[in-house]
Short mmCIF file of C-alpha atoms and ligand atoms in Angstrom, two decimals:
data_model
loop_
_atom_site.label_atom_id
_atom_site.label_comp_id
_atom_site.label_asym_id
_atom_site.label_seq_id
_atom_site.Cartn_x
_atom_site.Cartn_y
_atom_site.Cartn_z
CA UNK J 1 -0.81 22.56 31.58
CA UNK J 2 1.16 20.81 34.24
CA UNK J 3 4.53 19.72 33.61
CA UNK J 4 5.52 15.92 34.43
CA UNK J 5 8.65 14.22 34.63
CA UNK J 6 10.16 13.18 31.56
CA UNK J 7 9.45 9.61 30.42
CA UNK J 8 12.08 7.14 31.04
CA UNK J 9 9.85 3.67 29.58
CA UNK J 10 7.65 3.62 26.43
CA UNK J 11 4.86 1.49 25.14
CA UNK J 12 3.85 1.59 21.63
CA UNK J 13 0.42 -0.37 20.92
CA UNK J 14 -0.34 -0.66 17.47
CA UNK J 15 -3.23 -1.15 15.55
CA UNK J 16 -4.46 -2.16 11.69
CA UNK J 17 -2.24 -2.56 8.79
CA UNK J 18 0.83 -3.78 8.34
CA UNK J 19 2.13 0.24 7.63
CA UNK J 20 1.00 0.62 11.48
CA UNK J 21 2.93 -1.97 12.60
CA UNK J 22 6.02 -0.63 10.77
CA UNK J 23 5.52 2.62 11.59
CA UNK J 24 5.04 1.54 15.46
CA UNK J 25 8.29 -0.13 14.60
CA UNK J 26 10.26 2.97 13.74
CA UNK J 27 8.62 5.13 16.42
CA UNK J 28 9.93 2.07 19.11
CA UNK J 29 13.58 3.11 17.50
CA UNK J 30 13.02 6.81 17.33
CA UNK J 31 12.16 6.60 21.58
CA UNK J 32 15.19 4.23 22.24
CA UNK J 33 17.34 6.25 20.47
CA UNK J 34 16.27 9.52 22.36
CA UNK J 35 17.12 7.43 25.45
CA UNK J 36 13.91 5.86 26.53
CA UNK J 37 13.31 2.03 27.47
CA UNK J 38 10.54 -0.09 26.72
CA UNK J 39 8.60 -0.73 29.26
CA UNK J 40 8.65 -4.62 30.43
CA UNK J 41 5.70 -7.20 29.69
CA UNK J 42 2.99 -5.98 32.70
CA UNK J 43 5.31 -3.01 33.79
CA UNK J 44 3.35 0.33 33.71
CA UNK J 45 4.74 2.75 30.69
CA UNK J 46 5.24 6.50 31.39
CA UNK J 47 4.47 7.37 27.57
CA UNK J 48 2.03 5.05 25.89
CA UNK J 49 1.60 5.71 22.19
CA UNK J 50 -1.80 4.26 20.53
CA UNK J 51 -0.95 3.69 17.17
CA UNK J 52 -4.47 3.74 15.23
CA UNK J 53 -6.26 2.40 12.44
CA UNK J 54 -9.31 4.67 11.16
CA UNK J 55 -10.52 1.74 8.74
CA UNK J 56 -13.41 0.16 10.40
CA UNK J 57 -16.47 1.45 11.97
CA UNK J 58 -16.33 2.65 15.41
CA UNK J 59 -12.31 2.75 14.93
CA UNK J 60 -12.44 6.26 16.64
CA UNK J 61 -14.50 5.21 19.51
CA UNK J 62 -12.64 2.37 19.92
CA UNK J 63 -9.40 4.92 20.71
CA UNK J 64 -11.45 6.97 23.19
CA UNK J 65 -12.00 3.98 25.25
CA UNK J 66 -8.66 2.69 24.97
CA UNK J 67 -7.08 6.27 26.20
CA UNK J 68 -10.04 5.60 29.09
CA UNK J 69 -8.38 2.00 30.42
CA UNK J 70 -4.86 4.02 30.33
CA UNK J 71 -6.10 5.69 33.65
CA UNK J 72 -4.71 4.53 36.85
CA UNK J 73 -6.50 3.49 39.73
CA UNK J 74 -4.52 6.23 41.49
CA UNK J 75 -6.54 8.56 38.89
CA UNK J 76 -3.08 9.27 37.76
CA UNK J 77 -2.53 8.23 33.88
CA UNK J 78 0.75 7.80 31.93
CA UNK J 79 2.20 10.63 28.80
CA UNK J 80 -0.49 9.55 26.16
CA UNK J 81 0.25 9.93 22.61
CA UNK J 82 -2.19 9.53 19.69
CA UNK J 83 -0.52 8.51 16.57
CA UNK J 84 -1.56 6.63 13.26
CA UNK J 85 -4.74 7.36 10.90
CA UNK J 86 -7.33 8.43 13.56
CA UNK J 87 -4.96 11.50 14.64
CA UNK J 88 -4.73 12.36 11.38
CA UNK J 89 -8.14 12.65 11.24
CA UNK J 90 -9.03 13.99 14.29
CA UNK J 91 -6.35 15.92 15.32
CA UNK J 92 -7.02 18.56 18.22
CA UNK J 93 -10.32 17.13 18.21
CA UNK J 94 -9.05 14.43 20.36
CA UNK J 95 -7.77 16.73 22.81
CA UNK J 96 -10.81 18.46 23.10
CA UNK J 97 -12.53 15.10 24.15
CA UNK J 98 -10.30 13.04 25.71
CA UNK J 99 -7.98 15.92 27.49
CA UNK J 100 -5.36 13.34 28.97
CA UNK J 101 -4.22 12.66 25.74
CA UNK J 102 -0.94 15.19 25.65
CA UNK J 103 0.65 14.53 21.96
CA UNK J 104 -1.06 13.60 18.56
CA UNK J 105 1.30 13.20 15.67
CA UNK J 106 0.04 12.06 12.12
CA UNK J 107 1.59 9.17 9.84
CA UNK J 108 3.65 11.43 8.43
CA UNK J 109 4.99 13.34 11.11
CA UNK J 110 6.20 10.59 14.11
CA UNK J 111 9.98 11.65 13.18
CA UNK J 112 9.13 14.49 15.60
CA UNK J 113 8.01 12.38 18.47
CA UNK J 114 10.60 12.43 20.37
CA UNK J 115 10.66 16.55 20.52
CA UNK J 116 6.83 16.36 21.10
CA UNK J 117 6.88 14.18 23.77
CA UNK J 118 9.37 16.06 25.64
CA UNK J 119 7.14 19.44 24.87
CA UNK J 120 4.32 17.19 26.43
CA UNK J 121 6.77 16.80 29.37
CA UNK J 122 7.19 20.58 29.59
CA UNK J 123 3.83 21.50 29.93
CA UNK J 124 2.84 22.32 26.14
CA UNK J 125 0.25 20.40 24.28
CA UNK J 126 1.67 18.67 20.93
CA UNK J 127 -0.03 18.24 17.52
CA UNK J 128 1.60 17.44 14.23
CA UNK J 129 -0.75 16.09 11.10
CA UNK J 130 1.28 17.84 8.52
CA UNK J 131 2.14 15.43 5.41
CA UNK J 132 5.82 15.69 4.78
CA UNK J 133 6.27 11.54 4.29
CA UNK J 134 9.98 12.63 3.37
CA UNK J 135 11.06 14.61 5.46
CA UNK J 136 10.11 11.43 8.22
CA UNK J 137 11.68 8.24 6.60
CA UNK J 138 14.99 11.37 6.40
CA UNK J 139 14.63 11.69 10.41
CA UNK J 140 14.23 7.99 11.23
CA UNK J 141 17.61 6.35 13.02
CA UNK J 142 18.97 3.71 11.45
CA UNK J 143 17.43 0.24 11.27
CA UNK J 144 19.63 -2.06 13.74
CA UNK J 145 18.33 -5.63 14.80
CA UNK J 146 15.87 -7.74 12.92
CA UNK J 147 13.67 -10.88 13.38
CA UNK J 148 13.97 -12.86 10.35
CA UNK J 149 11.24 -11.28 8.91
CA UNK J 150 11.00 -7.73 8.49
CA UNK J 151 8.70 -4.94 6.78
CA UNK J 152 10.31 -1.93 4.71
CA UNK J 153 7.71 0.48 3.73
CA UNK J 154 8.85 1.50 -0.01
CA UNK J 155 5.74 3.05 -0.61
CA UNK J 156 2.93 5.41 0.84
CA UNK J 157 -0.69 7.19 0.41
CA UNK J 158 -2.64 6.20 -2.06
CA UNK J 159 -4.29 8.35 -5.48
CA UNK J 160 -6.55 5.88 -6.56
CA UNK J 161 -9.48 7.51 -4.12
CA UNK J 162 -11.62 3.86 -3.67
CA UNK J 163 -15.16 5.54 -2.80
CA UNK J 164 -15.75 3.89 0.67
CA UNK J 165 -11.98 4.51 1.92
CA UNK J 166 -9.97 6.90 3.77
CA UNK J 167 -6.52 6.16 3.36
CA UNK J 168 -5.98 8.81 0.59
CA UNK J 169 -7.46 11.43 2.98
CA UNK J 170 -5.74 10.24 6.48
CA UNK J 171 -2.58 8.87 4.36
CA UNK J 172 -2.36 11.38 1.46
CA UNK J 173 -1.06 10.92 -2.17
CA UNK J 174 1.41 8.20 -3.26
CA UNK J 175 5.25 8.63 -2.53
CA UNK J 176 7.57 6.34 -3.50
CA UNK J 177 10.73 6.20 -1.31
CA UNK J 178 13.79 6.78 -2.96
CA UNK J 179 15.94 3.50 -4.52
CA UNK J 180 18.96 4.42 -2.39
CA UNK J 181 17.24 4.88 0.96
CA UNK J 182 15.30 1.34 0.32
CA UNK J 183 18.41 -0.45 -0.57
CA UNK J 184 20.63 0.41 2.26
CA UNK J 185 17.66 0.08 4.71
CA UNK J 186 17.19 -3.84 3.46
CA UNK J 187 20.70 -3.98 3.74
CA UNK J 188 20.58 -2.71 7.72
CA UNK J 189 17.55 -5.04 7.56
CA UNK J 190 19.72 -8.19 6.48
CA UNK J 191 22.54 -7.31 8.71
CA UNK J 192 20.80 -7.07 11.85
CA UNK J 193 19.30 -10.69 11.12
CA UNK J 194 16.68 -10.51 8.66
CA UNK J 195 16.26 -13.25 5.82
CA UNK J 196 12.46 -12.38 4.50
CA UNK J 197 11.58 -8.38 3.63
CA UNK J 198 7.81 -7.82 2.87
CA UNK J 199 7.66 -4.20 1.20
CA UNK J 200 5.16 -2.32 1.95
CA UNK J 201 2.82 0.33 0.78
CA UNK J 202 -0.72 1.21 0.14
CA UNK J 203 -0.17 0.67 -3.08
CA UNK J 204 3.06 -1.32 -3.14
CA UNK J 205 3.00 -1.89 -6.66
CA UNK J 206 2.92 1.77 -7.62
CA UNK J 207 6.71 2.12 -6.34
CA UNK J 208 8.59 3.65 -8.79
CA UNK J 209 12.45 4.95 -9.06
CA UNK J 210 15.67 5.72 -10.49
CA UNK J 211 17.93 3.27 -9.97
CA UNK J 212 21.68 3.66 -9.42
CA UNK J 213 22.25 3.91 -13.25
CA UNK J 214 19.62 6.36 -13.46
CA UNK J 215 17.29 3.91 -15.34
CA UNK J 216 13.59 3.72 -14.70
CA UNK J 217 12.71 1.24 -12.38
CA UNK J 218 9.47 -0.48 -11.21
CA UNK J 219 8.67 -3.05 -8.04
CA UNK J 220 9.87 -5.55 -10.24
CA UNK J 221 13.82 -3.81 -10.70
CA UNK J 222 13.53 -2.91 -7.28
CA UNK J 223 13.20 -6.64 -6.30
CA UNK J 224 15.71 -7.98 -8.67
CA UNK J 225 18.52 -5.79 -7.00
CA UNK J 226 17.35 -6.58 -3.31
CA UNK J 227 17.27 -10.41 -4.29
CA UNK J 228 21.36 -10.19 -5.06
CA UNK J 229 22.24 -9.81 -1.48
CA UNK J 230 23.37 -13.52 -0.35
CA UNK J 231 22.02 -13.11 3.28
CA UNK J 232 18.32 -12.03 1.62
CA UNK J 233 16.37 -15.65 1.09
CA UNK J 234 12.86 -14.20 0.77
CA UNK J 235 11.03 -11.21 -0.88
CA UNK J 236 7.46 -10.62 -0.10
CA UNK J 237 5.23 -7.38 -1.32
CA UNK J 238 1.69 -6.06 0.11
CA UNK J 239 -0.85 -4.45 -0.52
CA UNK J 240 -1.25 -3.80 -4.62
CA UNK J 241 -4.47 -2.48 -6.69
CA UNK J 242 -4.99 -4.89 -10.02
CA UNK J 243 -4.34 -1.87 -12.06
CA UNK J 244 -0.64 -1.43 -11.54
CA UNK J 245 0.01 -5.25 -11.96
CA UNK J 246 2.82 -4.18 -14.38
CA UNK J 247 4.27 -7.21 -17.24
CA UNK J 248 7.12 -6.47 -15.51
CA UNK J 249 6.22 -7.57 -11.95
CA UNK J 250 4.43 -10.47 -13.76
CA UNK J 251 7.14 -11.76 -15.43
CA UNK J 252 9.39 -11.55 -12.27
CA UNK J 253 7.25 -14.10 -10.48
CA UNK J 254 8.17 -16.43 -13.26
CA UNK J 255 11.90 -15.57 -13.09
CA UNK J 256 13.21 -14.44 -9.63
CA UNK J 257 13.60 -17.51 -7.29
CA UNK J 258 13.68 -15.36 -4.14
CA UNK J 259 10.57 -13.59 -5.21
CA UNK J 260 7.75 -15.88 -3.06
CA UNK J 261 4.77 -17.07 -4.89
CA UNK J 262 2.01 -15.31 -2.72
CA UNK J 263 0.60 -12.37 -4.14
CA UNK J 264 -2.57 -10.13 -2.26
CA UNK J 265 -4.68 -8.90 -4.64
CA UNK J 266 -7.51 -7.17 -3.05
CA UNK J 267 -10.60 -7.20 -5.51
CA UNK J 268 -13.48 -6.21 -2.92
CA UNK J 269 -16.50 -7.40 -5.23
CA UNK J 270 -17.76 -9.56 -8.31
CA UNK J 271 -19.98 -7.27 -9.53
CA UNK J 272 -19.32 -4.56 -11.97
CA UNK J 273 -21.49 -2.17 -10.90
CA UNK J 274 -20.46 -2.05 -7.43
CA UNK J 275 -16.91 -2.59 -8.81
CA UNK J 276 -17.78 0.75 -10.35
CA UNK J 277 -19.97 2.87 -7.36
CA UNK J 278 -16.25 1.58 -5.24
CA UNK J 279 -14.20 3.58 -7.98
CA UNK J 280 -12.32 0.36 -8.33
CA UNK J 281 -11.27 1.09 -11.75
CA UNK J 282 -11.08 -2.54 -12.90
CA UNK J 283 -14.33 -4.82 -13.38
CA UNK J 284 -14.52 -8.47 -12.35
CA UNK J 285 -13.36 -9.89 -15.69
CA UNK J 286 -9.85 -8.21 -16.34
CA UNK J 287 -9.38 -8.83 -12.78
CA UNK J 288 -10.05 -12.52 -13.30
CA UNK J 289 -8.00 -12.17 -16.93
CA UNK J 290 -4.72 -10.58 -15.04
CA UNK J 291 -4.84 -13.62 -12.47
CA UNK J 292 -4.44 -15.97 -15.66
CA UNK J 293 -1.66 -13.74 -16.71
CA UNK J 294 -0.33 -14.33 -13.09
CA UNK J 295 -0.92 -18.10 -12.87
CA UNK J 296 1.07 -18.48 -16.45
CA UNK J 297 3.59 -16.81 -14.98
CA UNK J 298 3.78 -18.83 -11.46
CA UNK J 299 1.42 -22.18 -11.81
CA UNK J 300 1.29 -22.60 -8.21
CA UNK J 301 1.01 -19.02 -6.74
CA UNK J 302 -1.13 -18.89 -3.80
CA UNK J 303 -3.52 -15.70 -4.27
CA UNK J 304 -4.85 -13.73 -1.47
CA UNK J 305 -8.02 -11.00 -1.38
CA UNK J 306 -9.85 -8.29 0.64
CA UNK J 307 -13.59 -8.85 0.11
CA UNK J 308 -16.27 -6.18 1.06
CA UNK J 309 -20.04 -7.19 1.59
CA UNK J 310 -22.60 -4.76 1.55
CA UNK J 311 -21.34 -1.77 0.08
CA UNK J 312 -24.42 0.30 -0.72
CA UNK J 313 -26.90 -0.64 -3.48
CA UNK J 314 -25.78 -4.45 -3.39
CA UNK J 315 -27.79 -6.32 -4.34
CA UNK J 316 -28.62 -10.01 -3.70
CA UNK J 317 -27.45 -11.21 -7.40
CA UNK J 318 -24.61 -8.78 -7.12
CA UNK J 319 -23.42 -10.31 -4.10
CA UNK J 320 -23.88 -13.88 -5.92
CA UNK J 321 -21.29 -11.99 -8.32
CA UNK J 322 -18.97 -12.14 -5.68
CA UNK J 323 -19.79 -15.88 -4.70
CA UNK J 324 -18.86 -16.68 -8.30
CA UNK J 325 -15.37 -14.34 -8.18
CA UNK J 326 -14.34 -16.20 -5.66
CA UNK J 327 -15.33 -20.03 -6.76
CA UNK J 328 -13.43 -19.03 -10.16
CA UNK J 329 -10.32 -17.71 -8.51
CA UNK J 330 -10.16 -20.51 -5.00
CA UNK J 331 -8.12 -18.26 -2.77
CA UNK J 332 -5.68 -19.48 -0.56
CA UNK J 333 -6.52 -16.80 1.76
CA UNK J 334 -8.27 -13.77 1.95
CA UNK J 335 -9.78 -10.78 3.87
CA UNK J 336 -13.58 -10.31 4.00
CA UNK J 337 -15.63 -7.20 5.61
CA UNK J 338 -18.51 -5.70 6.11
CA UNK J 339 -19.45 -2.59 4.63
CA UNK J 340 -18.74 0.39 7.17
CA UNK J 341 -19.58 3.94 6.62
CA UNK J 342 -16.18 6.30 6.98
CA UNK J 343 -16.77 9.61 7.58
CA UNK J 344 -15.72 11.84 4.73
CA UNK J 345 -15.87 9.07 2.42
CA UNK J 346 -18.22 9.65 -1.12
CA UNK J 347 -19.54 5.96 0.27
CA UNK J 348 -21.24 6.94 3.11
CA UNK J 349 -23.43 9.29 1.73
CA UNK J 350 -24.34 6.87 -0.84
CA UNK J 351 -28.45 5.76 -1.09
CA UNK J 352 -29.39 2.37 -0.32
CA UNK J 353 -27.62 0.96 2.55
CA UNK J 354 -27.36 -2.85 2.98
CA UNK J 355 -29.23 -3.58 5.79
CA UNK J 356 -26.57 -5.46 9.27
CA UNK J 357 -28.55 -8.79 9.32
CA UNK J 358 -28.35 -8.83 5.42
CA UNK J 359 -24.80 -7.53 5.96
CA UNK J 360 -24.32 -10.17 8.64
CA UNK J 361 -25.70 -13.31 6.20
CA UNK J 362 -23.63 -12.28 3.19
CA UNK J 363 -20.32 -12.30 5.17
CA UNK J 364 -20.88 -15.63 6.75
CA UNK J 365 -21.62 -16.92 3.24
CA UNK J 366 -18.51 -15.37 1.90
CA UNK J 367 -16.42 -16.79 4.89
CA UNK J 368 -17.90 -20.56 4.31
CA UNK J 369 -16.41 -20.42 0.24
CA UNK J 370 -13.18 -18.58 1.69
CA UNK J 371 -12.69 -21.02 4.38
CA UNK J 372 -13.39 -24.22 1.82
CA UNK J 373 -11.19 -22.88 -0.57
CA UNK J 374 -8.50 -21.71 2.32
CA UNK J 375 -8.51 -25.30 4.01
CA UNK J 376 -8.43 -26.92 -0.31
CA UNK J 377 -5.33 -24.87 -0.73
CA UNK J 378 -3.53 -26.13 2.52
CA UNK J 379 -4.78 -29.95 2.09
CA UNK J 380 -3.61 -29.86 -1.58
CA UNK J 381 -0.21 -29.14 0.07
CA UNK J 382 0.10 -32.51 1.84
CA UNK J 383 2.99 -34.83 1.06
CA UNK J 384 4.71 -31.59 -0.87
CA UNK J 385 8.73 -31.28 0.42
CA UNK J 386 9.19 -27.14 0.84
CA UNK J 387 11.36 -24.68 2.85
CA UNK J 388 10.06 -23.27 5.60
CA UNK J 389 11.79 -20.15 7.30
CA UNK J 390 11.80 -20.58 10.91
CA UNK J 391 10.41 -17.60 12.51
CA UNK J 392 10.14 -18.87 16.56
CA UNK J 393 9.59 -21.14 19.06
CA UNK J 394 6.26 -23.31 19.59
CA UNK J 395 4.34 -23.67 22.82
CA UNK J 396 5.24 -27.66 22.91
CA UNK J 397 8.48 -29.05 23.28
CA UNK J 398 11.04 -29.18 20.48
CA UNK J 399 8.28 -27.44 18.10
CA UNK J 400 9.12 -24.68 15.74
CA UNK J 401 6.54 -22.15 13.96
CA UNK J 402 7.80 -20.74 10.60
CA UNK J 403 6.12 -20.03 7.18
CA UNK J 404 5.99 -21.71 3.70
CA UNK J 405 7.06 -19.99 0.55
CA UNK J 406 2.85 -19.68 0.37
CA UNK J 407 2.56 -17.57 3.51
CA UNK J 408 1.18 -20.66 4.86
CA UNK J 409 2.32 -21.32 8.74
CA UNK J 410 3.80 -24.50 9.36
CA UNK J 411 4.98 -26.25 12.85
CA UNK J 412 7.12 -29.30 13.09
CA UNK J 413 9.44 -30.62 15.48
CA UNK J 414 13.03 -31.27 15.49
CA UNK J 415 16.74 -29.41 15.48
CA UNK J 416 16.27 -26.48 13.85
CA UNK J 417 17.16 -22.46 14.68
CA UNK J 418 15.28 -19.10 14.21
CA UNK J 419 16.26 -17.41 10.94
CA UNK J 420 17.15 -20.81 9.19
CA UNK J 421 15.27 -22.09 6.29
CA UNK J 422 14.58 -26.14 6.78
CA UNK J 423 13.48 -28.45 4.36
CA UNK J 424 10.44 -30.04 5.77
CA UNK J 425 7.56 -32.58 4.31
CA UNK J 426 4.04 -31.38 5.03
CA UNK J 427 1.65 -34.18 6.32
CA UNK J 428 -1.41 -32.66 7.91
CA UNK J 429 -3.52 -29.61 6.76
CA UNK J 430 -5.80 -27.63 9.40
CA UNK J 431 -7.51 -24.35 7.97
CA UNK J 432 -5.28 -22.09 9.34
CA UNK J 433 -1.81 -24.02 9.87
CA UNK J 434 -0.20 -27.24 8.14
CA UNK J 435 1.66 -30.13 10.39
CA UNK J 436 5.08 -30.91 8.96
CA UNK J 437 8.23 -33.03 9.53
CA UNK J 438 11.75 -32.12 9.08
CA UNK J 439 13.05 -33.63 6.01
S1 SF4 W 501 -6.78 1.39 -3.21
FE1 SF4 W 501 -6.74 0.71 -1.10
S2 SF4 W 501 -5.82 1.93 -0.12
FE2 SF4 W 501 -5.99 2.97 -2.05
S3 SF4 W 501 -8.86 4.28 -1.88
FE3 SF4 W 501 -8.28 2.19 -2.68
S4 SF4 W 501 -8.49 0.69 -0.69
FE4 SF4 W 501 -7.96 3.02 0.18
#
């Protein structure tokens, strides 16, 4: 393989979940710490890292079209690295299908990215898809600058093995990052400007650890320790599994002021037969009872969910059960998708796949119900006064954008600064954002 000059500029393009966004930020810090600089907007980068997502159908095909689009008019191409879950799933295969790719690195090995890029520039193909998650975090540079809101990965991997999901195969077994490392990283983020930290994990509420007195604690214990930092104003966490919602975490929603009243708790379907076939190991009823306990602890909590329509074998009446569950909960926000078969997952070989036209119709009906409830939640917030964390300038003069405690997008005009928490009266609600007046 020909040698190329060591890349001076880089661009990291992240697709998919917040974990990938976090990993993308860490890869950028790594490359910057290695002396490279981020390419300016519109500037051609010497190195492009495609940080891929494997969740959706055609995810893999999309990577190859993205690679193709990196070829320049003169036929040359930047040094291309493929990272993330497709890199983990496909490995060397990517290089044989796309020879312009010189580096393939999995989500647990990207701490080796700078040396792999150097190897590739020296003419050696570099592939790394081992799963040493602990080693990765220990090798990452200390966090520096941060926006008012920051992500902090506390847990990785998943042991749930839902039958439609690739995460246990691409991200590995559940690991909890050490308590001391998390406290230190949170301090650096706050010192760098973060006023809100979102604790991240594929199964974030499965996090466990030992505090500085050697006591076993869960995610609620970690949140309570982080909340003691006076400059940290807000704590959020995502993504949770119903079976890992502990009594302590539910109680924390009622007691810990800095723990925001927003909970993303995927359920995927409303039919117990479908939930069983998905290996979700909870029923619709146990999920609803859990939400009742959470709402008892924090009555104004905003609930968010994930849904899959058209899981193999899903009947019309089973889909109706999903709509009934949605009606019973009244989600403030939710994500909904058509089932897509992922290679290597048990569901991909299940019989009775639902025709695409039926999936389309069901998704439309589900999204109509979810949009109805999201608008209703926002409208119910009108005339309320709440605190908004200012995240950035709006497109209109004097306009600012931020989030309410319920993770609603709020825009307002007036005197404010990025990173400030201001009091806003909510005056007009739309499906995706709310207009406010500075109080
Ligand atoms: S709990 Fe979430 S990440 Fe884990 S297997 Fe199920 S869907 Fe995938």
